Tab-separated table of C-alpha atoms in Angstrom:
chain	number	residue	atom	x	y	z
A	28	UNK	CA	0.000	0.000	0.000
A	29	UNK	CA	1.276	3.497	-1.233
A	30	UNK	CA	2.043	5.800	1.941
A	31	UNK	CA	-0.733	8.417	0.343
A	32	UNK	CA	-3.436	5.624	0.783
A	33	UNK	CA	-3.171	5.218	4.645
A	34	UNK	CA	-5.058	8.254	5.173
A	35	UNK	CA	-8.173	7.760	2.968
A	36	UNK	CA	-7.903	4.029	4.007
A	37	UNK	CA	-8.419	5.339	7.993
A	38	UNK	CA	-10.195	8.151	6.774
A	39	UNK	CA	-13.330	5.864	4.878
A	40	UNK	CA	-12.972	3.053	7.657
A	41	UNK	CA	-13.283	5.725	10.238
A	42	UNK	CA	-16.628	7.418	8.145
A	43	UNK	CA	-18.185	4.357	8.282
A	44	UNK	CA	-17.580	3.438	12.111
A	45	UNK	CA	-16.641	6.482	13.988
A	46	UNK	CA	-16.368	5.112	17.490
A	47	UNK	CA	-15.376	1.698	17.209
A	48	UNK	CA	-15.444	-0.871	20.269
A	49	UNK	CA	-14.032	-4.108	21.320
A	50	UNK	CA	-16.801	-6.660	20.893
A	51	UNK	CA	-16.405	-8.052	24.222
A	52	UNK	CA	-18.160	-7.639	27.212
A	53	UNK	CA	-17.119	-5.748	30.635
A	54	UNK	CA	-17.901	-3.073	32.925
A	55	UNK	CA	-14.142	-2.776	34.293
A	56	UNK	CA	-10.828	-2.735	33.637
A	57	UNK	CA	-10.265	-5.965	35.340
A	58	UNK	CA	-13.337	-7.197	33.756
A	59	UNK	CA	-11.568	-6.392	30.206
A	60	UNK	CA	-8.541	-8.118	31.435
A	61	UNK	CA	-10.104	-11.133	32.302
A	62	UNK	CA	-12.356	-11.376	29.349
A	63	UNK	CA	-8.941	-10.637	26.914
A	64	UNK	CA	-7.354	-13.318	28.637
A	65	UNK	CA	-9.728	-15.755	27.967
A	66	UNK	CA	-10.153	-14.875	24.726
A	67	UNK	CA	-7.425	-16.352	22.813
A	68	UNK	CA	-8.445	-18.818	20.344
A	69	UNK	CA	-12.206	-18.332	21.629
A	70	UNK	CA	-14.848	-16.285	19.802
A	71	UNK	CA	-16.030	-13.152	21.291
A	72	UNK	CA	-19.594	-14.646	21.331
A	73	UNK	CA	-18.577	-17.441	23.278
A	74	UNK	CA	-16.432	-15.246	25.812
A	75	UNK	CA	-18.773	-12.512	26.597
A	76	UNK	CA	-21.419	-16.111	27.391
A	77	UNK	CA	-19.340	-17.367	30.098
A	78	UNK	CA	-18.268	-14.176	31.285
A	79	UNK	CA	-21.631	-12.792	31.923
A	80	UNK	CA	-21.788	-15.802	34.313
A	81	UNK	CA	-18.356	-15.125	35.748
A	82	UNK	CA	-18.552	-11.853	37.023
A	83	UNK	CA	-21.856	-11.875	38.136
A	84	UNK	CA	-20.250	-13.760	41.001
A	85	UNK	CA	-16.662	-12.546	41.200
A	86	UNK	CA	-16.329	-8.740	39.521
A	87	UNK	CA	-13.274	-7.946	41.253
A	88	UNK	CA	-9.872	-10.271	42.063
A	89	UNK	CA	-10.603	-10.795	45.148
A	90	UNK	CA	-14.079	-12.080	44.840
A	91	UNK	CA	-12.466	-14.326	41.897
A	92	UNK	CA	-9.782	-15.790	44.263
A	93	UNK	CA	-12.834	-16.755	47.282
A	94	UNK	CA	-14.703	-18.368	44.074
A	95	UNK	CA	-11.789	-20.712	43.700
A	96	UNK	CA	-10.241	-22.369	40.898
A	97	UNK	CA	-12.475	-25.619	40.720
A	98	UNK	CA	-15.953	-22.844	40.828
A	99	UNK	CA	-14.112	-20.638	38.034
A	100	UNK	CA	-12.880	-23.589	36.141
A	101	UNK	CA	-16.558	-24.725	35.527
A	102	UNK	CA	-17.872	-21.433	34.645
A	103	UNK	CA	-15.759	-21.133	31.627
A	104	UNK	CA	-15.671	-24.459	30.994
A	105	UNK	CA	-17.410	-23.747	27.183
A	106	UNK	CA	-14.780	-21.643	26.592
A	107	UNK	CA	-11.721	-23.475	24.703
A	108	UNK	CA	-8.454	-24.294	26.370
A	109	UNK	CA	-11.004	-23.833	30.217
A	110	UNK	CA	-8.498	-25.765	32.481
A	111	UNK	CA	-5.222	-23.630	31.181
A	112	UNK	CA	-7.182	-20.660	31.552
A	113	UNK	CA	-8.947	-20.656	34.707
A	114	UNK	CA	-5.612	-21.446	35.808
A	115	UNK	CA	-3.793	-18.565	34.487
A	116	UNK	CA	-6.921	-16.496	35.549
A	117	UNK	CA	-6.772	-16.964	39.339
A	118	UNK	CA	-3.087	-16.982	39.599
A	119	UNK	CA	-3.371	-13.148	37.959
A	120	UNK	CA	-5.764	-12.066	40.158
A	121	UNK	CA	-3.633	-13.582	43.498
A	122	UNK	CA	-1.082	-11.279	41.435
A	123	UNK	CA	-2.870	-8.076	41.263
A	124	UNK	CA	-4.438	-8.714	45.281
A	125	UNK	CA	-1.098	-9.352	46.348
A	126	UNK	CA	0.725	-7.173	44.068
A	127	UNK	CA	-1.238	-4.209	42.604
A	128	UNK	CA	-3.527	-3.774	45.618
A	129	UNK	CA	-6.602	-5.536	43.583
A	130	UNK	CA	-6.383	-2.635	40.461
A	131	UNK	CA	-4.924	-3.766	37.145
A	132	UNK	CA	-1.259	-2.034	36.142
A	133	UNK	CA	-0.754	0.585	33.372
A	134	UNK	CA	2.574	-0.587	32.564
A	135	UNK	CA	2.965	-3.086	29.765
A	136	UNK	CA	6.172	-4.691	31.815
A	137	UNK	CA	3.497	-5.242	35.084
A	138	UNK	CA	0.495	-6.549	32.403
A	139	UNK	CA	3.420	-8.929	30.993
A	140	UNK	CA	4.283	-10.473	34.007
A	141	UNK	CA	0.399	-12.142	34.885
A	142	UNK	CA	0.428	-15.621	33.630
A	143	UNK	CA	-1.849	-15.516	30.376
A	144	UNK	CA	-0.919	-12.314	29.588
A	145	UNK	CA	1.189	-11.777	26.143
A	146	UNK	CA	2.308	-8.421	24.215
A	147	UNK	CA	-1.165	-8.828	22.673
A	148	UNK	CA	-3.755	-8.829	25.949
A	149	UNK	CA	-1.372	-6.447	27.144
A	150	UNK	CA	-2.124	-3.930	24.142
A	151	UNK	CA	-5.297	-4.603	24.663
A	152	UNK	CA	-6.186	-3.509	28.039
A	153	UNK	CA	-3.515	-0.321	27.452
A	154	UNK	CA	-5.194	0.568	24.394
A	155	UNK	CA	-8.963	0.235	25.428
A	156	UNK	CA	-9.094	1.085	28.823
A	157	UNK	CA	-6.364	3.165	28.875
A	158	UNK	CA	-6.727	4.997	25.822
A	159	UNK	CA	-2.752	4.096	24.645
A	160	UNK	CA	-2.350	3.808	20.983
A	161	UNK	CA	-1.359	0.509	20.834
A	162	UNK	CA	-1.644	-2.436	17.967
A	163	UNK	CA	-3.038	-5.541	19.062
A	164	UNK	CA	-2.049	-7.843	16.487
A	165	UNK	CA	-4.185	-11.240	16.297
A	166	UNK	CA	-5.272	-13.409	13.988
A	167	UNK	CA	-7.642	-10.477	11.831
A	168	UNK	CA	-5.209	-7.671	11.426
A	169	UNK	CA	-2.117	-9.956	10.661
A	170	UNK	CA	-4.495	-11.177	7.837
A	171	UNK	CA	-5.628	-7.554	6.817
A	172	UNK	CA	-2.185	-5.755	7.271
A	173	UNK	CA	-0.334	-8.168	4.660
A	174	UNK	CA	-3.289	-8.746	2.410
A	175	UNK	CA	-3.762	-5.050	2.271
A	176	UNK	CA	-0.227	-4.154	2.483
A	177	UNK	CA	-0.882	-1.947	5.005
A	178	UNK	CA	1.953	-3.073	7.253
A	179	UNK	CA	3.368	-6.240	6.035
A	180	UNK	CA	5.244	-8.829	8.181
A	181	UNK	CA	6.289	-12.504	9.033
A	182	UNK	CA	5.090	-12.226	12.419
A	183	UNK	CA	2.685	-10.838	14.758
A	184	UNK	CA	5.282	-8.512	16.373
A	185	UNK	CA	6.779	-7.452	12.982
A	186	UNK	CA	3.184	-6.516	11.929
A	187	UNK	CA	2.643	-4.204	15.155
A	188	UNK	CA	5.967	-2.675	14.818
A	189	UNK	CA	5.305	-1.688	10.956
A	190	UNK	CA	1.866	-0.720	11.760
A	191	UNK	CA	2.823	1.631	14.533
A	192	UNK	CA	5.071	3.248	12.322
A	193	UNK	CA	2.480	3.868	9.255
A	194	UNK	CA	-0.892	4.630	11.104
A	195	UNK	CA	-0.991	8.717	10.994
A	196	UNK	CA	-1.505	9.737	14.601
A	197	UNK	CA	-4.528	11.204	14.931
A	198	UNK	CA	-6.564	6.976	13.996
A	199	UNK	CA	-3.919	5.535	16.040
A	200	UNK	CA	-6.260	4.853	19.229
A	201	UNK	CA	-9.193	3.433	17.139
A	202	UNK	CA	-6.768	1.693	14.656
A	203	UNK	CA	-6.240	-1.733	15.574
A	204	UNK	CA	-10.743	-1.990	16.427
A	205	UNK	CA	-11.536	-1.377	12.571
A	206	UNK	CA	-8.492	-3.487	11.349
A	207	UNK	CA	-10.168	-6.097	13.836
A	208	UNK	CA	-13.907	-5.367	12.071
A	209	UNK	CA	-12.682	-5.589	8.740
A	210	UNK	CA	-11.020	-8.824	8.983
A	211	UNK	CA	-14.060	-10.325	10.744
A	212	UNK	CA	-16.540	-9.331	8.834
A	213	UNK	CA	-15.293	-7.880	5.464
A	214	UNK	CA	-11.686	-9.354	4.644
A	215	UNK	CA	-12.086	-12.796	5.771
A	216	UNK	CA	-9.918	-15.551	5.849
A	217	UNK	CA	-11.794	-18.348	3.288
A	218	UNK	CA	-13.584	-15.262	1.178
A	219	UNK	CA	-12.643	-11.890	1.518
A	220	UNK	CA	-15.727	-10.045	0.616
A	221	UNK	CA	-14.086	-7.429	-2.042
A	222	UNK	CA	-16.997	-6.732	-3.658
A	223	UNK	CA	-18.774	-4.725	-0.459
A	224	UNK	CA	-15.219	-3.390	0.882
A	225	UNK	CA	-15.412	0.534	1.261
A	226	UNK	CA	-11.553	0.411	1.271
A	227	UNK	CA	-10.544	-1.832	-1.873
A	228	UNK	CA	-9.375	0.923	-3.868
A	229	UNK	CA	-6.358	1.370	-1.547
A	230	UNK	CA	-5.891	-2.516	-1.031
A	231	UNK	CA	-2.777	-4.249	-2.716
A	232	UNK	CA	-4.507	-7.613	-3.060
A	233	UNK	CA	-8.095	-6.244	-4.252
A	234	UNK	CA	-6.581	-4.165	-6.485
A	235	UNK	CA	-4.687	-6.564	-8.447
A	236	UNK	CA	-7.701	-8.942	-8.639
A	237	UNK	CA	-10.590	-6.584	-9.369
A	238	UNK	CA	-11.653	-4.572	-12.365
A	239	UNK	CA	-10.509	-0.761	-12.024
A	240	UNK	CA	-13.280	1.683	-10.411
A	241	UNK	CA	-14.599	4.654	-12.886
């Protein structure tokens, strides 16, 4: 993708979805965390089901920790990977009780260091509930940056790096939420859906596989 594109690509995604949000459900920042953590290789959908269960009864760490791992294990047990999970889940919050005095930390070094938590939750939680311009790189936008050519790479991190560096400023906050969109529901995997995409003009791969707009 030419550098001039970026900013009608933003620009048009940005038209069409002004104040895009994270699909999953919370009313917290440790409610976020939690539901980003279980997240991985889950669909929202299925997330924001068990997690409506979850912190009904245990909406802070401390009331997760007095639930107890076998409780928490079988209220996410629809949710794939459960056991590893719940696991990782109530060690973090015996982390942020013992650690962080029960609130979640701003630094990405501190988000890191909970068991679960990769560079990607981590961008997450800084990003929306912290407002950081950060690029959380899964599955969607790794698939949209190099089909695009937005911000090609070999790797998840290489992607993030490249994408932080072209993304103008002022879409960097809302960035990586319509590169999620798009992937999910417009440029997917099996079929990318060219033929409705408001940004194909600008796209490498569309480009060379569709007829030339008037």
């Amino acid at each position: 993708m030419h550098d001039d594109a970026i900013e009608p690509f933003f620009a048009t995604l940005a038209a069409a979805n002004p104040s895009p949000q994270t699909e999953l459900e919370f009313t917290s920042v440790f409610e976020l965390l939690c539901a980003v953590l279980l997240s991985a290789q889950a669909t929202d959908a299925g997330v924001n089901k068990a997690t409506k269960r979850l912190f009904a009864l245990a909406p802070t760490p401390q009331r997760m920790l007095d639930l107890g791992l076998e409780q928490v294990t079988e209220l996410i047990r629809t949710i794939g990977l459960f056991r590893t999970k719940a696991k990782n889940l109530v060690q973090t919050c015996r982390i942020l009780v013992e650690q962080h005095g029960g609130a979640v930390p701003r630094s990405r070094e501190a988000l890191e260091a909970l068991p679960g938590v990769g560079r990607k939750t981590a961008n997450v939680v800084l990003n929306v509930a912290f407002g950081e311009p950060t690029m959380a790189v899964d599955t969607h936008i790794f698939r949209v940056a190099n089909r695009t050519g937005l911000a090609p790479g070999k790797n998840p991190l290489a992607v993030e790096l490249k994408l932080l560096e072209r993304v103008p400023a002022k879409y960097a906050v809302d960035a990586h939420h319509w590169l999620i969109l798009h992937g999910r529901y417009v440029c997917q995997a099996r079929r990318p859906q060219c033929e409705r995409c408001a940004v194909r003009r600008w796209c490498d791969t569309a480009a060379s596989t569709m007829p030339a707009e008037g």
